[in-house]
CSV table of C-alpha atoms in Angstrom, one decimal:
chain,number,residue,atom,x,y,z
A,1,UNK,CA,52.7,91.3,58.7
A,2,UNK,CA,55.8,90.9,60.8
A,3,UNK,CA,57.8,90.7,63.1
A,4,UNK,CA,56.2,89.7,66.7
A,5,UNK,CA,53.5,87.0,66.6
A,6,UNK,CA,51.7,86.6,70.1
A,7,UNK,CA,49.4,83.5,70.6
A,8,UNK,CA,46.5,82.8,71.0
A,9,UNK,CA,44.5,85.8,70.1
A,10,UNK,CA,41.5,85.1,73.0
A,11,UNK,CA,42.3,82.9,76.1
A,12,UNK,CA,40.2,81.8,78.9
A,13,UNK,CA,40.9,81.3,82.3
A,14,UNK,CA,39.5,79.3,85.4
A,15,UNK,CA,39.8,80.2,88.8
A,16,UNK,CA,43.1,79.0,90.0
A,17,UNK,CA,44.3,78.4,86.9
A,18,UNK,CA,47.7,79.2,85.4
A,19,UNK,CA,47.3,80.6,81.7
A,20,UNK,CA,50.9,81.5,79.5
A,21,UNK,CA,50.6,84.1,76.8
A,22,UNK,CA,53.6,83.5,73.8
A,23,UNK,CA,55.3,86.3,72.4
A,24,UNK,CA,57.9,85.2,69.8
A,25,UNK,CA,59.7,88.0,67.5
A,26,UNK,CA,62.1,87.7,64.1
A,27,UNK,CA,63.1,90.6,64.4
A,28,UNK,CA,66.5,90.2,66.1
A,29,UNK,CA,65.9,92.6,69.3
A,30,UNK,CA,67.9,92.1,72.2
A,31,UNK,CA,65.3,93.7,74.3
A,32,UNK,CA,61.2,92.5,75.0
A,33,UNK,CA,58.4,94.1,77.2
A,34,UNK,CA,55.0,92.8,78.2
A,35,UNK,CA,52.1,95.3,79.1
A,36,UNK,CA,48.7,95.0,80.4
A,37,UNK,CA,46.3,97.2,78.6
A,38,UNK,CA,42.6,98.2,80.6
A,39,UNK,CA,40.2,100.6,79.1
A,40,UNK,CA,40.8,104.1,80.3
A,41,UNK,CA,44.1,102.9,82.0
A,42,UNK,CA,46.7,103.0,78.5
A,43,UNK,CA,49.2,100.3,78.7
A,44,UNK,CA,51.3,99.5,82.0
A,45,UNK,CA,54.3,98.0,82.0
A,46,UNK,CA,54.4,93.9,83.4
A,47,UNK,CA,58.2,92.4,82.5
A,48,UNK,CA,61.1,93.7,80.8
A,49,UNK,CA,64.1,91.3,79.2
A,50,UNK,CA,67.0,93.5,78.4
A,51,UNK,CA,68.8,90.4,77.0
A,52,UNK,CA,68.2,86.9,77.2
A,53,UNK,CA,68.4,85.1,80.8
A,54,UNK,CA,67.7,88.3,82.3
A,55,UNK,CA,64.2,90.1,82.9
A,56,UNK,CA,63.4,92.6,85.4
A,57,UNK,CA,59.6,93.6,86.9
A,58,UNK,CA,58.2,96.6,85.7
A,59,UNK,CA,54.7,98.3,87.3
A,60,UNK,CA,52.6,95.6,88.0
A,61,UNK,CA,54.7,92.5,88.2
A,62,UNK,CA,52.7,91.1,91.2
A,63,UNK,CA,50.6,87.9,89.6
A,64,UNK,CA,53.0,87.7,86.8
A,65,UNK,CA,56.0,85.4,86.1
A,66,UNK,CA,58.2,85.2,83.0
A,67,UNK,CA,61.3,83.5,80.7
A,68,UNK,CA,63.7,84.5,78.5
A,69,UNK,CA,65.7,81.4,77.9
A,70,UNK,CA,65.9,82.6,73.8
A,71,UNK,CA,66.2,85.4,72.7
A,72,UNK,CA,63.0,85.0,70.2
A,73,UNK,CA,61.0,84.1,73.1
A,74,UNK,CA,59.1,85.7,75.5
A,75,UNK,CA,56.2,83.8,77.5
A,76,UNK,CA,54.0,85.9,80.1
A,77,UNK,CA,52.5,83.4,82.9
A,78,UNK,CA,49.4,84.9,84.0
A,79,UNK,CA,49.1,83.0,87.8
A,80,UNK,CA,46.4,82.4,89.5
A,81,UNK,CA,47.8,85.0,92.1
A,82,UNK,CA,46.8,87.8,89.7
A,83,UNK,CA,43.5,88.2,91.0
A,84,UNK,CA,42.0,90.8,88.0
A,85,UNK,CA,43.6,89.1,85.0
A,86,UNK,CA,40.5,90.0,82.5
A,87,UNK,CA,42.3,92.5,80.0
A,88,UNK,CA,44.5,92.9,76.6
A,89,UNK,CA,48.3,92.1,76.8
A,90,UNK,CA,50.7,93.2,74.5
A,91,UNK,CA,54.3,91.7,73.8
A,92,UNK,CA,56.6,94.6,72.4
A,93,UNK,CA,60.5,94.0,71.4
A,94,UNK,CA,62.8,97.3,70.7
A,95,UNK,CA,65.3,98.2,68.1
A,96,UNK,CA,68.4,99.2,69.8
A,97,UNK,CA,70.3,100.2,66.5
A,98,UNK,CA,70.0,102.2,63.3
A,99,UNK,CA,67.9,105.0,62.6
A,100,UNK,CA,64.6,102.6,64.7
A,101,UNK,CA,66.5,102.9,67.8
A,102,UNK,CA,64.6,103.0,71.0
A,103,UNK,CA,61.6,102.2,68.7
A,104,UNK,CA,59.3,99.7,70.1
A,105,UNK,CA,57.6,97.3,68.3
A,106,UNK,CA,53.9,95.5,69.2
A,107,UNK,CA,52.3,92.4,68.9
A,108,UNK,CA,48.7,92.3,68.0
A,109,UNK,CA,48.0,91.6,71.7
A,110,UNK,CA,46.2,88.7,73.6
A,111,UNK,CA,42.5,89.4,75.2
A,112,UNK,CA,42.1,86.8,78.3
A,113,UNK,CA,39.3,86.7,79.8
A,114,UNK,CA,38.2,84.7,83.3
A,115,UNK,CA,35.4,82.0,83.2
B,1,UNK,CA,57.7,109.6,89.8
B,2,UNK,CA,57.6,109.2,86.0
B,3,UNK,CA,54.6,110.1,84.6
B,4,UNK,CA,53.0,110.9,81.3
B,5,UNK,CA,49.6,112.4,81.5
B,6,UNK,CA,47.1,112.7,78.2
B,7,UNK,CA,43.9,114.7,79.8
B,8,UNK,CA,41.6,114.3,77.3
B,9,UNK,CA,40.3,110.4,77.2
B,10,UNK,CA,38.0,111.3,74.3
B,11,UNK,CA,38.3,114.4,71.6
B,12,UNK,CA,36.1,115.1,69.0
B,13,UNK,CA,36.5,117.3,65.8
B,14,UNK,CA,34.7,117.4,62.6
B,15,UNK,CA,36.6,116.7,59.2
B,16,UNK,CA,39.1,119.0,58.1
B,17,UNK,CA,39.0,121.4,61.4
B,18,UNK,CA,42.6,121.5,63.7
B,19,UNK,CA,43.8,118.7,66.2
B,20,UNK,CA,45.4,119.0,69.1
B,21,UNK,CA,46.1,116.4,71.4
B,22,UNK,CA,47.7,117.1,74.1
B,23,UNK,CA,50.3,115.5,76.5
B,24,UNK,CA,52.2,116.6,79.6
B,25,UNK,CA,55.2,114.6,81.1
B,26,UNK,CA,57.2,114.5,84.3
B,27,UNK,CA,60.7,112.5,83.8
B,28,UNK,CA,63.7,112.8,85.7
B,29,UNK,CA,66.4,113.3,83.1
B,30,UNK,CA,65.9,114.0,79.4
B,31,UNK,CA,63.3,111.0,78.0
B,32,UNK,CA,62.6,110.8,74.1
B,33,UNK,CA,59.0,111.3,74.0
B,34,UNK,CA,56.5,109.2,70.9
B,35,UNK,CA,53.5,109.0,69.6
B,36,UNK,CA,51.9,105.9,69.3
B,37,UNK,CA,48.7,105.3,67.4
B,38,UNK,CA,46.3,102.5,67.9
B,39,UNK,CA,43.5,102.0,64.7
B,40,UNK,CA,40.4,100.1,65.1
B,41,UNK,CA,41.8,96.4,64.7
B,42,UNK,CA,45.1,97.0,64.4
B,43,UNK,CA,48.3,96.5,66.2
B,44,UNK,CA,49.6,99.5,68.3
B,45,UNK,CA,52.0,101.4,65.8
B,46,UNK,CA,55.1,104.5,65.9
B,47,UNK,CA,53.6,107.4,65.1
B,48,UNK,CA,56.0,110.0,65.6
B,49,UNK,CA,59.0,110.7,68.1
B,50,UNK,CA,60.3,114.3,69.0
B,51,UNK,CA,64.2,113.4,68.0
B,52,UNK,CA,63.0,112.7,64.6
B,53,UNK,CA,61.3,115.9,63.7
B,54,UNK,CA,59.3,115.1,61.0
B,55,UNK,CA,55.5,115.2,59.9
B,56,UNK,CA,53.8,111.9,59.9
B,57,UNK,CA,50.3,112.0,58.1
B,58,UNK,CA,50.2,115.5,58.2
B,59,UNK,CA,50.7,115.8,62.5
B,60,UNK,CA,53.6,117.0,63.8
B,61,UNK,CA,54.6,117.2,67.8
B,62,UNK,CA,57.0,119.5,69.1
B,63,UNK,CA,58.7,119.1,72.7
B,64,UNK,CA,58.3,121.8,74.8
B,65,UNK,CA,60.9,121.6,77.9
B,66,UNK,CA,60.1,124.2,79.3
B,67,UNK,CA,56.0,123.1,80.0
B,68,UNK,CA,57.3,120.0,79.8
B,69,UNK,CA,54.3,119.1,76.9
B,70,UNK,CA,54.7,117.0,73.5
B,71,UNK,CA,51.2,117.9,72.7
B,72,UNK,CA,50.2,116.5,68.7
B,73,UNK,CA,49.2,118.6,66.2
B,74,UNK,CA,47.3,118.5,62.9
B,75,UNK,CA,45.9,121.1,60.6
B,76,UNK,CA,43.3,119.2,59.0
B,77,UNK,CA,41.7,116.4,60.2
B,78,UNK,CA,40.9,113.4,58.3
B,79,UNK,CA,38.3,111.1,59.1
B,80,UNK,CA,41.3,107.9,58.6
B,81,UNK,CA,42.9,109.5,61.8
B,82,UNK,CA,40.0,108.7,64.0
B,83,UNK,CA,42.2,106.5,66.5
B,84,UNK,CA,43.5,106.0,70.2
B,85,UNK,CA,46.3,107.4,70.4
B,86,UNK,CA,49.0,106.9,73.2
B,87,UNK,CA,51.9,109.4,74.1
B,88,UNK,CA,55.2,107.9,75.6
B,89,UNK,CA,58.0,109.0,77.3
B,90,UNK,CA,61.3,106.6,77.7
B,91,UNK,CA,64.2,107.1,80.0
B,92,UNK,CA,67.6,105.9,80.4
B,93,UNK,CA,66.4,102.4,80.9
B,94,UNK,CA,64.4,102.6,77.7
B,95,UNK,CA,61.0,101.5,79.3
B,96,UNK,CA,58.3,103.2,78.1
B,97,UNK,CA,55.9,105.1,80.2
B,98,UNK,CA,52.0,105.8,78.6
B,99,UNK,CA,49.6,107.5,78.7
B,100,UNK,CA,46.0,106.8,79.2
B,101,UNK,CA,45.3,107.7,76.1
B,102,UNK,CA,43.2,109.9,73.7
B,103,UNK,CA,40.2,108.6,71.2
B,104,UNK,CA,40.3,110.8,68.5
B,105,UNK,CA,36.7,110.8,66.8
B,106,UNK,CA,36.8,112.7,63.5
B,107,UNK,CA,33.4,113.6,62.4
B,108,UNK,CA,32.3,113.8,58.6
């Protein structure tokens, strides 16, 4: 099973709370994505990291905050100005060589839910 | 805008009767278009992309420019591909865009 681990599996969250989802991959990719996934929705795109120290919004950034200070390392911050947080978020890194190229990769996803 | 549209959020077929699921896109430029399957406790997955051109458990997807559809195909269905499945279009910056998705039900 391999490649990106994202932690913890289930997370709660209090009102005015700040939660932060990990997303680590060993899989060498330059480039890392975080989505939001709601029933009926498909997946929408939160942050994008190209490479590290750089990241750039993506759909629905608003509520959202993230680093890329390593380039195995991706933590979502969930603030408590996102005011629906309750769904699954997936960590994604892409191959950008080879015959995977442009392939994306998933985590098995975090569920939060609000208390 | 870019936008991938699935319009069938839930499909059912009975074992070993043709699949189709289909999938429209509108993308400035030329995207590379995927199929990404989701199984029932299992991390989102590749299915198939168009530049590959090749059959992946028996479905195959063929981009049509022209309709501007990447719609997935298999002969026989198999009651192992009952999944959610996602189709994807990426552009020059190499974001994806989703779709909503389809759940495929395959029926005994």
């Amino acid at each position: 099973d391999g490649g990106i681990t994202q932690s913890p599996k289930y997370l709660f969250r209090k009102e005015g709370q700040n939660v932060t989802l990990s997303c680590e991959q060993n899989l060498n990719h330059d480039a890392m994505y975080w989505y939001r996934q709601d029933p009926g929705q498909g997946l929408r795109l939160i942050y994008y990291s190209q490479i590290v120290n750089d990241f750039q919004k993506g759909d629905i950034a608003e509520g959202y905050s993230v680093s890329r200070e390593k380039k195995e390392s991706f933590p979502l911050t969930v603030t408590s100005a996102q005011k629906n947080p309750t769904a699954f978020y997936l960590c994604a890194s892409r191959s950008t060589g080879g015959f995977a190229k442009n392939i994306q990769y998933f985590g098995a996803g975090t569920r939060l839910s609000v208390l | 805008a870019q936008r991938v549209t699935q319009p069938e959020k839930l499909l059912s077929v009975f074992k070993g009767a043709p699949v189709e699921l289909k999938c429209n896109y509108s993308y400035s430029g030329s995207p590379e278009l995927f199929w990404y399957v989701q199984y029932s406790r299992q991390r989102l997955q590749l299915l198939l992309r168009h530049i590959s051109r090749e059959s992946i458990k028996g479905f195959t997807a063929d981009l049509n420019k022209g309709e501007t559809s990447f719609h997935l195909k298999k002969p026989f269905a198999q009651e192992e591909d009952s999944a959610m499945y996602y189709c994807a279009a990426s552009g020059s910056a190499r974001q994806l865009t989703f779709g909503s998705g389809t759940q495929l039900t395959v029926l005994p």
